[in-house]
PDB file of C-alpha atoms and ligand atoms in Angstrom:
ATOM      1  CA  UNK A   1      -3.531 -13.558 -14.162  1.00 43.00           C
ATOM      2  CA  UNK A   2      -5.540 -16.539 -12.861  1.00 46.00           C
ATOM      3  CA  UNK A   3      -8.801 -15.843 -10.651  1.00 44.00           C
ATOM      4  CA  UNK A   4      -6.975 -16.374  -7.512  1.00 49.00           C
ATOM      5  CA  UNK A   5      -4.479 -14.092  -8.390  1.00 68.00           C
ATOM      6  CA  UNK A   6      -6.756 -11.639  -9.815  1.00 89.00           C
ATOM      7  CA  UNK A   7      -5.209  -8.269  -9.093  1.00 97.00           C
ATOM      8  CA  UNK A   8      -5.827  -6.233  -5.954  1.00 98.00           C
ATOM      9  CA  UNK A   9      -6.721  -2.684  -5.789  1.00 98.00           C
ATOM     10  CA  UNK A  10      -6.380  -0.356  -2.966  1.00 98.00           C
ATOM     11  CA  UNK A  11      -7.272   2.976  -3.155  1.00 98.00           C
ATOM     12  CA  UNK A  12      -4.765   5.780  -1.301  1.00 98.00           C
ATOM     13  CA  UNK A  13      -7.297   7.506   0.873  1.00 98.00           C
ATOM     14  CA  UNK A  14      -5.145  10.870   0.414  1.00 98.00           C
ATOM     15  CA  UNK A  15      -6.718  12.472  -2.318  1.00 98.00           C
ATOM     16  CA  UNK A  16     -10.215  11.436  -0.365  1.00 98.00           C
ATOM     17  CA  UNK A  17     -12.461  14.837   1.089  1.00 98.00           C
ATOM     18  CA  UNK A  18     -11.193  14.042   4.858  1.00 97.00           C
ATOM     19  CA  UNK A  19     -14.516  15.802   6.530  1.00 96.00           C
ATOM     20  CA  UNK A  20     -16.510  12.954   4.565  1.00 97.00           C
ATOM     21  CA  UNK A  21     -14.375   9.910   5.474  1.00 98.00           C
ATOM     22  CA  UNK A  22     -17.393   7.260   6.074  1.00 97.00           C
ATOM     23  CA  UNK A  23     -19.319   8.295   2.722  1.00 97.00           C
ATOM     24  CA  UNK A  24     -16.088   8.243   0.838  1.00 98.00           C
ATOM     25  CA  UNK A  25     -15.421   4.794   2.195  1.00 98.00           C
ATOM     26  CA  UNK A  26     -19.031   3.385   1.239  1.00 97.00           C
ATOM     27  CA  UNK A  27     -18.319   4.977  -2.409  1.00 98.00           C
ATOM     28  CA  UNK A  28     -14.378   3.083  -2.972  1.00 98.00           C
ATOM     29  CA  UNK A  29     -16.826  -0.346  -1.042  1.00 98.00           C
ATOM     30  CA  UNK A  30     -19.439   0.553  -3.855  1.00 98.00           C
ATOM     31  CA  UNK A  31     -16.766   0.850  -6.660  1.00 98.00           C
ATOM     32  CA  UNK A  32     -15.627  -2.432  -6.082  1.00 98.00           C
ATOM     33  CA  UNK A  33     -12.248  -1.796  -4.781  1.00 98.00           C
ATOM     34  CA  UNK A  34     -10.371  -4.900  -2.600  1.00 98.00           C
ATOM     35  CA  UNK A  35      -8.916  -2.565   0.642  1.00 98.00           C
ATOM     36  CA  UNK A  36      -8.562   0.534   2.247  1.00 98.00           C
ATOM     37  CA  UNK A  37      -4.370   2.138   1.959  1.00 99.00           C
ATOM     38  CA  UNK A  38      -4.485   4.676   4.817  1.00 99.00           C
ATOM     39  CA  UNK A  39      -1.086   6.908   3.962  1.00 98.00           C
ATOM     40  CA  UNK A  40       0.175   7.857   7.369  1.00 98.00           C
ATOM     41  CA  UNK A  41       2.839  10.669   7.376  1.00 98.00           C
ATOM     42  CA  UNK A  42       4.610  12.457  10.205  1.00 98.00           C
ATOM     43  CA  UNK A  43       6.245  15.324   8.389  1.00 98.00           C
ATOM     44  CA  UNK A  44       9.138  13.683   9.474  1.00 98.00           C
ATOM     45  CA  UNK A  45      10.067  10.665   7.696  1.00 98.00           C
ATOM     46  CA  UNK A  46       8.285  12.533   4.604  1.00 98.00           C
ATOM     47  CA  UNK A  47       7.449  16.559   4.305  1.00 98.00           C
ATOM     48  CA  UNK A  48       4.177  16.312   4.542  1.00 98.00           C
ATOM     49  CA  UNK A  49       1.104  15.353   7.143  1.00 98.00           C
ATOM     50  CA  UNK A  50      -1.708  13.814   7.216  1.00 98.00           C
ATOM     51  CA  UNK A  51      -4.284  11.273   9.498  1.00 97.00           C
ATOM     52  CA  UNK A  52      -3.484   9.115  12.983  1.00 97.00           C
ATOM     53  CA  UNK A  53      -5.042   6.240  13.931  1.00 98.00           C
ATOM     54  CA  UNK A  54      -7.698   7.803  15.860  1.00 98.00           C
ATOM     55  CA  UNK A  55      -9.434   8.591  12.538  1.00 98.00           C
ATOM     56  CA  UNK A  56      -8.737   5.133  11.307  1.00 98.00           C
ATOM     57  CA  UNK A  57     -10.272   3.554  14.510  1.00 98.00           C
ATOM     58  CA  UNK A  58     -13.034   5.755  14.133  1.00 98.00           C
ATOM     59  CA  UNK A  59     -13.455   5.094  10.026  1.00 98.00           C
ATOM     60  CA  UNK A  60     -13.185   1.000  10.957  1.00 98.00           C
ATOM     61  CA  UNK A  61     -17.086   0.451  11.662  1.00 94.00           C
ATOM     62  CA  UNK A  62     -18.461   2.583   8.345  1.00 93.00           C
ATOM     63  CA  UNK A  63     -16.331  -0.122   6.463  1.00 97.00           C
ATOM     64  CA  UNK A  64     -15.911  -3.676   5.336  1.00 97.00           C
ATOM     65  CA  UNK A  65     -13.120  -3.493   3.672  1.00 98.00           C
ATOM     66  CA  UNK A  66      -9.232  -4.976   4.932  1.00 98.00           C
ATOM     67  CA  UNK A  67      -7.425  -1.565   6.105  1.00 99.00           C
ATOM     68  CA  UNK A  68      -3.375  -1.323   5.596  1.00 99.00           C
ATOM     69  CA  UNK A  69      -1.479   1.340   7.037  1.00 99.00           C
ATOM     70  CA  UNK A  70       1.441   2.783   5.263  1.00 99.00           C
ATOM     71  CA  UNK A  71       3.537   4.344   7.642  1.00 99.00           C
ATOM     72  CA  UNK A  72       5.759   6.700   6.546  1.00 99.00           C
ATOM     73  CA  UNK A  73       6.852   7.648  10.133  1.00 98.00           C
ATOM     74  CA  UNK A  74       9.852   7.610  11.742  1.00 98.00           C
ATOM     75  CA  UNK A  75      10.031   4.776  14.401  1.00 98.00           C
ATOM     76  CA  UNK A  76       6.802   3.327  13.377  1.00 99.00           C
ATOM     77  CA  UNK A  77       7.689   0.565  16.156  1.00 98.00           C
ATOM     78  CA  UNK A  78       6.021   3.444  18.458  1.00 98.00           C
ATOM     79  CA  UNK A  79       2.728   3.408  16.714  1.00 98.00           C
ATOM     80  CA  UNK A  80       2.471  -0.497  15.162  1.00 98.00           C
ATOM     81  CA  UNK A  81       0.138  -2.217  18.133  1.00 98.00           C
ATOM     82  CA  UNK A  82      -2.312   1.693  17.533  1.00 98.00           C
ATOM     83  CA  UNK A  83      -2.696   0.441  13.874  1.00 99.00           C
ATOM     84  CA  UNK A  84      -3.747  -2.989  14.425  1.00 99.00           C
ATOM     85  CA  UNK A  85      -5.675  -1.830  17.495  1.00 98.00           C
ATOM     86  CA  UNK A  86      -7.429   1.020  15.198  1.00 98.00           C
ATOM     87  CA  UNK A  87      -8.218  -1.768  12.712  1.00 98.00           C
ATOM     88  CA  UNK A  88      -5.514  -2.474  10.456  1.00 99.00           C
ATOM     89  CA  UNK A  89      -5.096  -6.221   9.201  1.00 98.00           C
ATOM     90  CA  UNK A  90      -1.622  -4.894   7.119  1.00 99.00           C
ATOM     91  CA  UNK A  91       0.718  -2.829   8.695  1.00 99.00           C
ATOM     92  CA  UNK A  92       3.384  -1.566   6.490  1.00 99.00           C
ATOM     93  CA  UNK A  93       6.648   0.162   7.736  1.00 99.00           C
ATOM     94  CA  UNK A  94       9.382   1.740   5.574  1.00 99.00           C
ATOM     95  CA  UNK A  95      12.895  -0.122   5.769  1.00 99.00           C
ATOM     96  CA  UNK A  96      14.349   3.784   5.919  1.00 98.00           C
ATOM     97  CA  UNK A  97      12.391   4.544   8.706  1.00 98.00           C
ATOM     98  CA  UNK A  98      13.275   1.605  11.646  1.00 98.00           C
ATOM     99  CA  UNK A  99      16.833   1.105  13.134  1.00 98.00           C
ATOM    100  CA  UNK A 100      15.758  -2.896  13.935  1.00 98.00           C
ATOM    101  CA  UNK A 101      13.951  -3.673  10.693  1.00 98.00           C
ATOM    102  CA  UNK A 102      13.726  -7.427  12.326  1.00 98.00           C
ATOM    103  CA  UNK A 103      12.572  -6.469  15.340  1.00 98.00           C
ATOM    104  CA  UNK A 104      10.012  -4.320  14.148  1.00 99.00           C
ATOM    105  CA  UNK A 105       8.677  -6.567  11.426  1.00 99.00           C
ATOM    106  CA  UNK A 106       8.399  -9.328  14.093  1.00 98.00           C
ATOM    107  CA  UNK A 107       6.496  -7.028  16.117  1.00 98.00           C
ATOM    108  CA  UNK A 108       3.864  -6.668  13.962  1.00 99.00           C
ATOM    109  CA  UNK A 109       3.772 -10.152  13.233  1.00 98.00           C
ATOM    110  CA  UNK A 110       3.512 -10.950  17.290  1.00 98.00           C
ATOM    111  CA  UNK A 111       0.604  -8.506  17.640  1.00 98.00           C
ATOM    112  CA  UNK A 112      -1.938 -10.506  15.125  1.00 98.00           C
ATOM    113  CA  UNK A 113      -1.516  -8.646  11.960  1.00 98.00           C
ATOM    114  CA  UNK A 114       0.601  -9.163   8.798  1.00 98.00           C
ATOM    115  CA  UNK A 115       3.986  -7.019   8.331  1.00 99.00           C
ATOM    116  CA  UNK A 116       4.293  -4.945   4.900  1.00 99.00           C
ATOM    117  CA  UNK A 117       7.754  -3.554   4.363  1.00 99.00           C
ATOM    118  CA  UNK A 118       8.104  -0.310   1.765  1.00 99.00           C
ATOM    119  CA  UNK A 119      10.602   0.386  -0.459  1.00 99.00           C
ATOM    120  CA  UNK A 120      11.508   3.916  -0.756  1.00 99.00           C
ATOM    121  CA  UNK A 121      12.772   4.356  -5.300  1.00 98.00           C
ATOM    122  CA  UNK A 122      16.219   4.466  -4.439  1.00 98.00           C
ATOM    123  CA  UNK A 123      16.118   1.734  -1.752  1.00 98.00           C
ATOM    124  CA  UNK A 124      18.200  -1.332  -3.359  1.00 98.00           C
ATOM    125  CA  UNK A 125      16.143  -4.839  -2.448  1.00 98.00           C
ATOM    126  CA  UNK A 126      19.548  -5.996  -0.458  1.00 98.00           C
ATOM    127  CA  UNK A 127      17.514  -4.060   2.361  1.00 98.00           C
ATOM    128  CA  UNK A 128      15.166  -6.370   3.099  1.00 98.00           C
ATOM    129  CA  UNK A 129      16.801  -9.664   1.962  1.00 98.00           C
ATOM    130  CA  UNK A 130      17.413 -10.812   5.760  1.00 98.00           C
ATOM    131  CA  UNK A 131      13.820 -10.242   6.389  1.00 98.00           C
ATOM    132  CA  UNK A 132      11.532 -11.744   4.502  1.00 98.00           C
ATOM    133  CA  UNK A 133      10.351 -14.557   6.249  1.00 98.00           C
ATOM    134  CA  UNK A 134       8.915 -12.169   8.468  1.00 98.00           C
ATOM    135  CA  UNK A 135       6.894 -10.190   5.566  1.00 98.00           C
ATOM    136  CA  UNK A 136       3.300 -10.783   4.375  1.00 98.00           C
ATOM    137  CA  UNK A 137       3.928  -7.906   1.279  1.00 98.00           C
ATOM    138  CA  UNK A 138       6.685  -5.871  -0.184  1.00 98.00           C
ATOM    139  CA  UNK A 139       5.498  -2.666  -0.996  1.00 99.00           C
ATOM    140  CA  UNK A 140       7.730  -0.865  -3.995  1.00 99.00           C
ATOM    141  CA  UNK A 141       7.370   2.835  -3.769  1.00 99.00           C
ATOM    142  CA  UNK A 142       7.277   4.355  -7.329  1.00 98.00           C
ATOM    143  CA  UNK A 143       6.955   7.954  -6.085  1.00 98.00           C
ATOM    144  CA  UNK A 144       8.752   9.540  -3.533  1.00 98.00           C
ATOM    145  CA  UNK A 145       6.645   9.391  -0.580  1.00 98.00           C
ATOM    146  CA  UNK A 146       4.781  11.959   0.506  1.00 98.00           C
ATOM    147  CA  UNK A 147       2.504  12.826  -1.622  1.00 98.00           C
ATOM    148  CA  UNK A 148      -0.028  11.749  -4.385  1.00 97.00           C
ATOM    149  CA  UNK A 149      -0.246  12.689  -7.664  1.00 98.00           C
ATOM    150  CA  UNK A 150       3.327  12.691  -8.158  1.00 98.00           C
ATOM    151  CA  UNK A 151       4.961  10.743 -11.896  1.00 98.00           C
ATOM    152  CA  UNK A 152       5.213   6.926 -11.746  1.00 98.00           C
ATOM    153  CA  UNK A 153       8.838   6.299 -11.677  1.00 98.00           C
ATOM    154  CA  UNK A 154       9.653   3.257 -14.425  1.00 98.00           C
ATOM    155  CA  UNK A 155      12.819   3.092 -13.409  1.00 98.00           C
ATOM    156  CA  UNK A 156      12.081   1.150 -10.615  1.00 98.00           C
ATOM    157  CA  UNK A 157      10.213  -1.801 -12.417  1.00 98.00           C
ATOM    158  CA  UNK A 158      13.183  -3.381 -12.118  1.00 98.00           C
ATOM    159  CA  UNK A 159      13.360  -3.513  -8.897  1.00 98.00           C
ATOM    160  CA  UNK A 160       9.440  -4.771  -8.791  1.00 98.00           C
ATOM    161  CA  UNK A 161      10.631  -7.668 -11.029  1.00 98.00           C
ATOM    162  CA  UNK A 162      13.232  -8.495  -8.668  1.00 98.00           C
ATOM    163  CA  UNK A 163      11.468  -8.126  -5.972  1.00 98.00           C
ATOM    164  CA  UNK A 164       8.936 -10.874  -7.109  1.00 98.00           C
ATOM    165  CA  UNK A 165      11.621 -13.101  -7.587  1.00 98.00           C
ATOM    166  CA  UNK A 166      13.135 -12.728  -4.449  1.00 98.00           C
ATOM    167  CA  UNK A 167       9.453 -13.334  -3.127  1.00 98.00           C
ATOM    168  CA  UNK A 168       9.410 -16.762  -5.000  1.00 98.00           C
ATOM    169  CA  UNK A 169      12.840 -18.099  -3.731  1.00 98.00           C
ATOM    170  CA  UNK A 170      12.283 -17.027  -0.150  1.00 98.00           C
ATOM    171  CA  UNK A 171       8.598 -16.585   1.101  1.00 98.00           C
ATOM    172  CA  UNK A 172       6.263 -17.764  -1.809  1.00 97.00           C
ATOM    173  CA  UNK A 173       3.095 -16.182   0.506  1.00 97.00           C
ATOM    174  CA  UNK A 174       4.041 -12.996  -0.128  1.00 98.00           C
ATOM    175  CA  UNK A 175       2.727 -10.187  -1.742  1.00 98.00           C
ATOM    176  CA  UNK A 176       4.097  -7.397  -4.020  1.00 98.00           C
ATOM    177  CA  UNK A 177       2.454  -3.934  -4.000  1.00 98.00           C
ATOM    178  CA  UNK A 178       3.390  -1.051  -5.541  1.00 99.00           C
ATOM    179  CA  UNK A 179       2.356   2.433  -4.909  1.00 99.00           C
ATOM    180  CA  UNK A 180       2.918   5.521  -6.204  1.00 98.00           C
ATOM    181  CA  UNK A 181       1.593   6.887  -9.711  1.00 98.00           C
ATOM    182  CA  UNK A 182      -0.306   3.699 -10.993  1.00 98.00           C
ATOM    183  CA  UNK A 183      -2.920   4.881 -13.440  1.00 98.00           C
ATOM    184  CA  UNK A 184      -4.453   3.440 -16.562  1.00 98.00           C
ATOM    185  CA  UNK A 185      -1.445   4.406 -18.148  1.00 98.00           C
ATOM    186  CA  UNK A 186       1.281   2.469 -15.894  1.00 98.00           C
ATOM    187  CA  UNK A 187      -0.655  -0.252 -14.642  1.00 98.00           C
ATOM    188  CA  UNK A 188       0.131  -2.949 -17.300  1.00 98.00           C
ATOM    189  CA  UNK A 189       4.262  -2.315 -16.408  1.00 98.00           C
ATOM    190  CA  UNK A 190       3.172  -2.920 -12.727  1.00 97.00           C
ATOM    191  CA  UNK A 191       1.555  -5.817 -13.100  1.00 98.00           C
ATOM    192  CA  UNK A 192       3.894  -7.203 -16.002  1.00 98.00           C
ATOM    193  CA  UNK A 193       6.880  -6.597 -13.687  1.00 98.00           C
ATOM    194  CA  UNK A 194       5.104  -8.673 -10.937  1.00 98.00           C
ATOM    195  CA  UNK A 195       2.498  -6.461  -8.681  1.00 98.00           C
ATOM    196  CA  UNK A 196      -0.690  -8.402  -7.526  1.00 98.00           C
ATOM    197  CA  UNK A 197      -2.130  -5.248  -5.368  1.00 98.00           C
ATOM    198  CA  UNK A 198      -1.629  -1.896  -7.098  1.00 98.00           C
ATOM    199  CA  UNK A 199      -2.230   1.375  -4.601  1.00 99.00           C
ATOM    200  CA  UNK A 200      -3.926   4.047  -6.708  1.00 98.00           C
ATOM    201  CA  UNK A 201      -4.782   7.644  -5.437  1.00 98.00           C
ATOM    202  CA  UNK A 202      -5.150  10.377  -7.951  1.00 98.00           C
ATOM    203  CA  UNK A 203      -5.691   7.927 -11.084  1.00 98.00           C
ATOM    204  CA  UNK A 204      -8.573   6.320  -8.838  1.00 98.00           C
ATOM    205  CA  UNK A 205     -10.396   9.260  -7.641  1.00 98.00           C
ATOM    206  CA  UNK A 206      -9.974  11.652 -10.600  1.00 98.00           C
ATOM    207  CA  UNK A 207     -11.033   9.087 -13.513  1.00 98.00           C
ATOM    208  CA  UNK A 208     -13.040  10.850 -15.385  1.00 98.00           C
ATOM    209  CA  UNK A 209     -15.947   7.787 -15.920  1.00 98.00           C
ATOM    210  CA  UNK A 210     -15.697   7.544 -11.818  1.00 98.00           C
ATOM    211  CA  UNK A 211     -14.267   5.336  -9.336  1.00 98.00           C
ATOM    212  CA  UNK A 212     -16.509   2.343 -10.597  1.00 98.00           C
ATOM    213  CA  UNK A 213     -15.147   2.464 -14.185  1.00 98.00           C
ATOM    214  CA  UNK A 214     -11.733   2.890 -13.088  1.00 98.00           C
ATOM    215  CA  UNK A 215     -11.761   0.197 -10.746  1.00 98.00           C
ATOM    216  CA  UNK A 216     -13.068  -1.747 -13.909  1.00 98.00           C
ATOM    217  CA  UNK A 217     -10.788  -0.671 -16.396  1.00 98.00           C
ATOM    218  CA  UNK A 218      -7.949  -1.179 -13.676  1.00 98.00           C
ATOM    219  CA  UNK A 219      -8.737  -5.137 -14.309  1.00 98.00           C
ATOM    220  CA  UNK A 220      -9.166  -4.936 -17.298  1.00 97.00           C
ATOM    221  CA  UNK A 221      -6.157  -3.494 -18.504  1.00 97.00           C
ATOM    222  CA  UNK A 222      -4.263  -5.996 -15.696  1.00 97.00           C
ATOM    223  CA  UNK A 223      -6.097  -9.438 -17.854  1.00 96.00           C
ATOM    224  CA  UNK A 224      -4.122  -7.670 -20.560  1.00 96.00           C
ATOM    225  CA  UNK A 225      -0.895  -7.137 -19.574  1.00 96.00           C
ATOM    226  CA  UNK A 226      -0.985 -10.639 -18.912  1.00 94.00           C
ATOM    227  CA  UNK A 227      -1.893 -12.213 -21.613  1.00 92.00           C
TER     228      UNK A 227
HETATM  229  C1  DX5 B 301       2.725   8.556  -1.387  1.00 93.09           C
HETATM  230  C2  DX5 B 301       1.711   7.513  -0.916  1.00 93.09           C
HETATM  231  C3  DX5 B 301       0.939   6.915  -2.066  1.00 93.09           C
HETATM  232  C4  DX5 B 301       0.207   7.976  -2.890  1.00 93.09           C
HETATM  233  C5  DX5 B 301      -0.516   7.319  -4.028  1.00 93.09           C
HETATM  234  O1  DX5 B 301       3.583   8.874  -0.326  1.00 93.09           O
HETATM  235  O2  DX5 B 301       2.341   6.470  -0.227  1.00 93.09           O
HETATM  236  O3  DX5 B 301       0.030   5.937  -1.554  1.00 93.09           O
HETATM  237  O4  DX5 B 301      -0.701   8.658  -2.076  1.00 93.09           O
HETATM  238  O5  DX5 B 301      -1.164   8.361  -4.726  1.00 93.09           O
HETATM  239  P1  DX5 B 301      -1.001   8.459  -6.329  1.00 93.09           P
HETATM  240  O6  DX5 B 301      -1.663   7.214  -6.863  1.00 93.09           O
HETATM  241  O7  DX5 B 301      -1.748   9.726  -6.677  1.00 93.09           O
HETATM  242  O8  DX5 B 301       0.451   8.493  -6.623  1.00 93.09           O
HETATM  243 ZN1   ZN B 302       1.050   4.755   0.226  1.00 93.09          ZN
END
């Protein structure tokens, strides 16, 4: 992968300690890590619950780092202009989740921040063929949402490879990420399949040299793949 498309890491703040959000942000700044993925759920869209963008607002000025919100929330039209307001560059919503996918991407796009659009594993790519002049990144789910520490799912590397390519014939800019599972172990068929930002929770924050060395050996291990 060549310098400028050195792969990016972003940590899922999930498996973080919650009642230590600004030191645990310093420490993923420290380990070298590129951005902040805040996983927003609603116990809605996904069984499970978790932060708002109060706490995101407040965690903005204890770090440097870009901040992208994953929304898994049901009409996350509601809640986009809170997220970019609270501090978030990258605002992703899930395809599943919005009746006017369009609308809602261009929303984001009209507020000042760049649109991410997720992938849920069984969601075929058709879903978000119409839209991706209006997307800054394509984030692949490899997990069923919800929760971290859940198996990396290969069978949808396919759909990461063809996902890149449908980046390169209609919006170049754009980014893939993939999130869910990505560890030492499945990084190199991410990033051989096409991701340039990987989202890492569990792998990140329970590797057993710390989140330095992982951060490390997550490049490492991407040069790799590649070469
Ligand atoms: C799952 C989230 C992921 C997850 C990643 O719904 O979107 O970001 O927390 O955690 P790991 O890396 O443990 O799968
Ligand atoms: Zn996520």
């Amino acid at each position: 992968m060549a310098a400028d498309l050195r792969l990016e890491i972003a940590p899922s703040i999930l498996p973080a300690d919650f009642g230590r959000l600004g030191e645990e942000l310093q420490s993923l700044e420290d380990a070298g890590v590129d951005r902040i993925h805040w996983d927003v759920m609603d116990g809605v869209f996904v069984p499970n619950l978790t932060i708002g963008y109060p706490i995101i607002a407040d965690c903005r000025r204890h770090s440097e780092l870009p901040f992208e919100a994953h929304l898994m929330i049901v009409e996350p039209e509601r809640y986009v202009k809170a997220y970019i307001e609270a501090g978030c560059e990258l605002v992703t919503v899930h395809a599943e989740a919005t009746t006017h996918l369009h609308r809602t991407l261009s929303l984001i796009g009209e507020e000042g921040a760049r649109a991410g659009v997720a992938l849920n594993p069984a969601t075929p790519l058709s879903a978000i063929e119409y839209v991706m002049d209006l997307v800054d990144v394509v984030l692949i789910m490899t997990v069923n949402p919800g929760f971290g520490g859940q198996r990396y799912l290969t069978s949808v590397e396919p759909k990461i490879q063809a996902a890149a390519a449908l980046r390169d014939a209609t919006n170049p800019a754009a980014r893939i990420e993939v999130d869910g599972g990505v560890s030492t172990d499945t990084l190199a068929g991410c990033v051989r399949n096409g991701a340039q930002i990987v989202v890492s929770g569990s792998a990140l924050f329970s590797y057993p040299g710390g989140r330095r060395e992982a951060v490390d050996t997550f490049h490492r291990l991407a040069k790799e793949a590649l070469a």
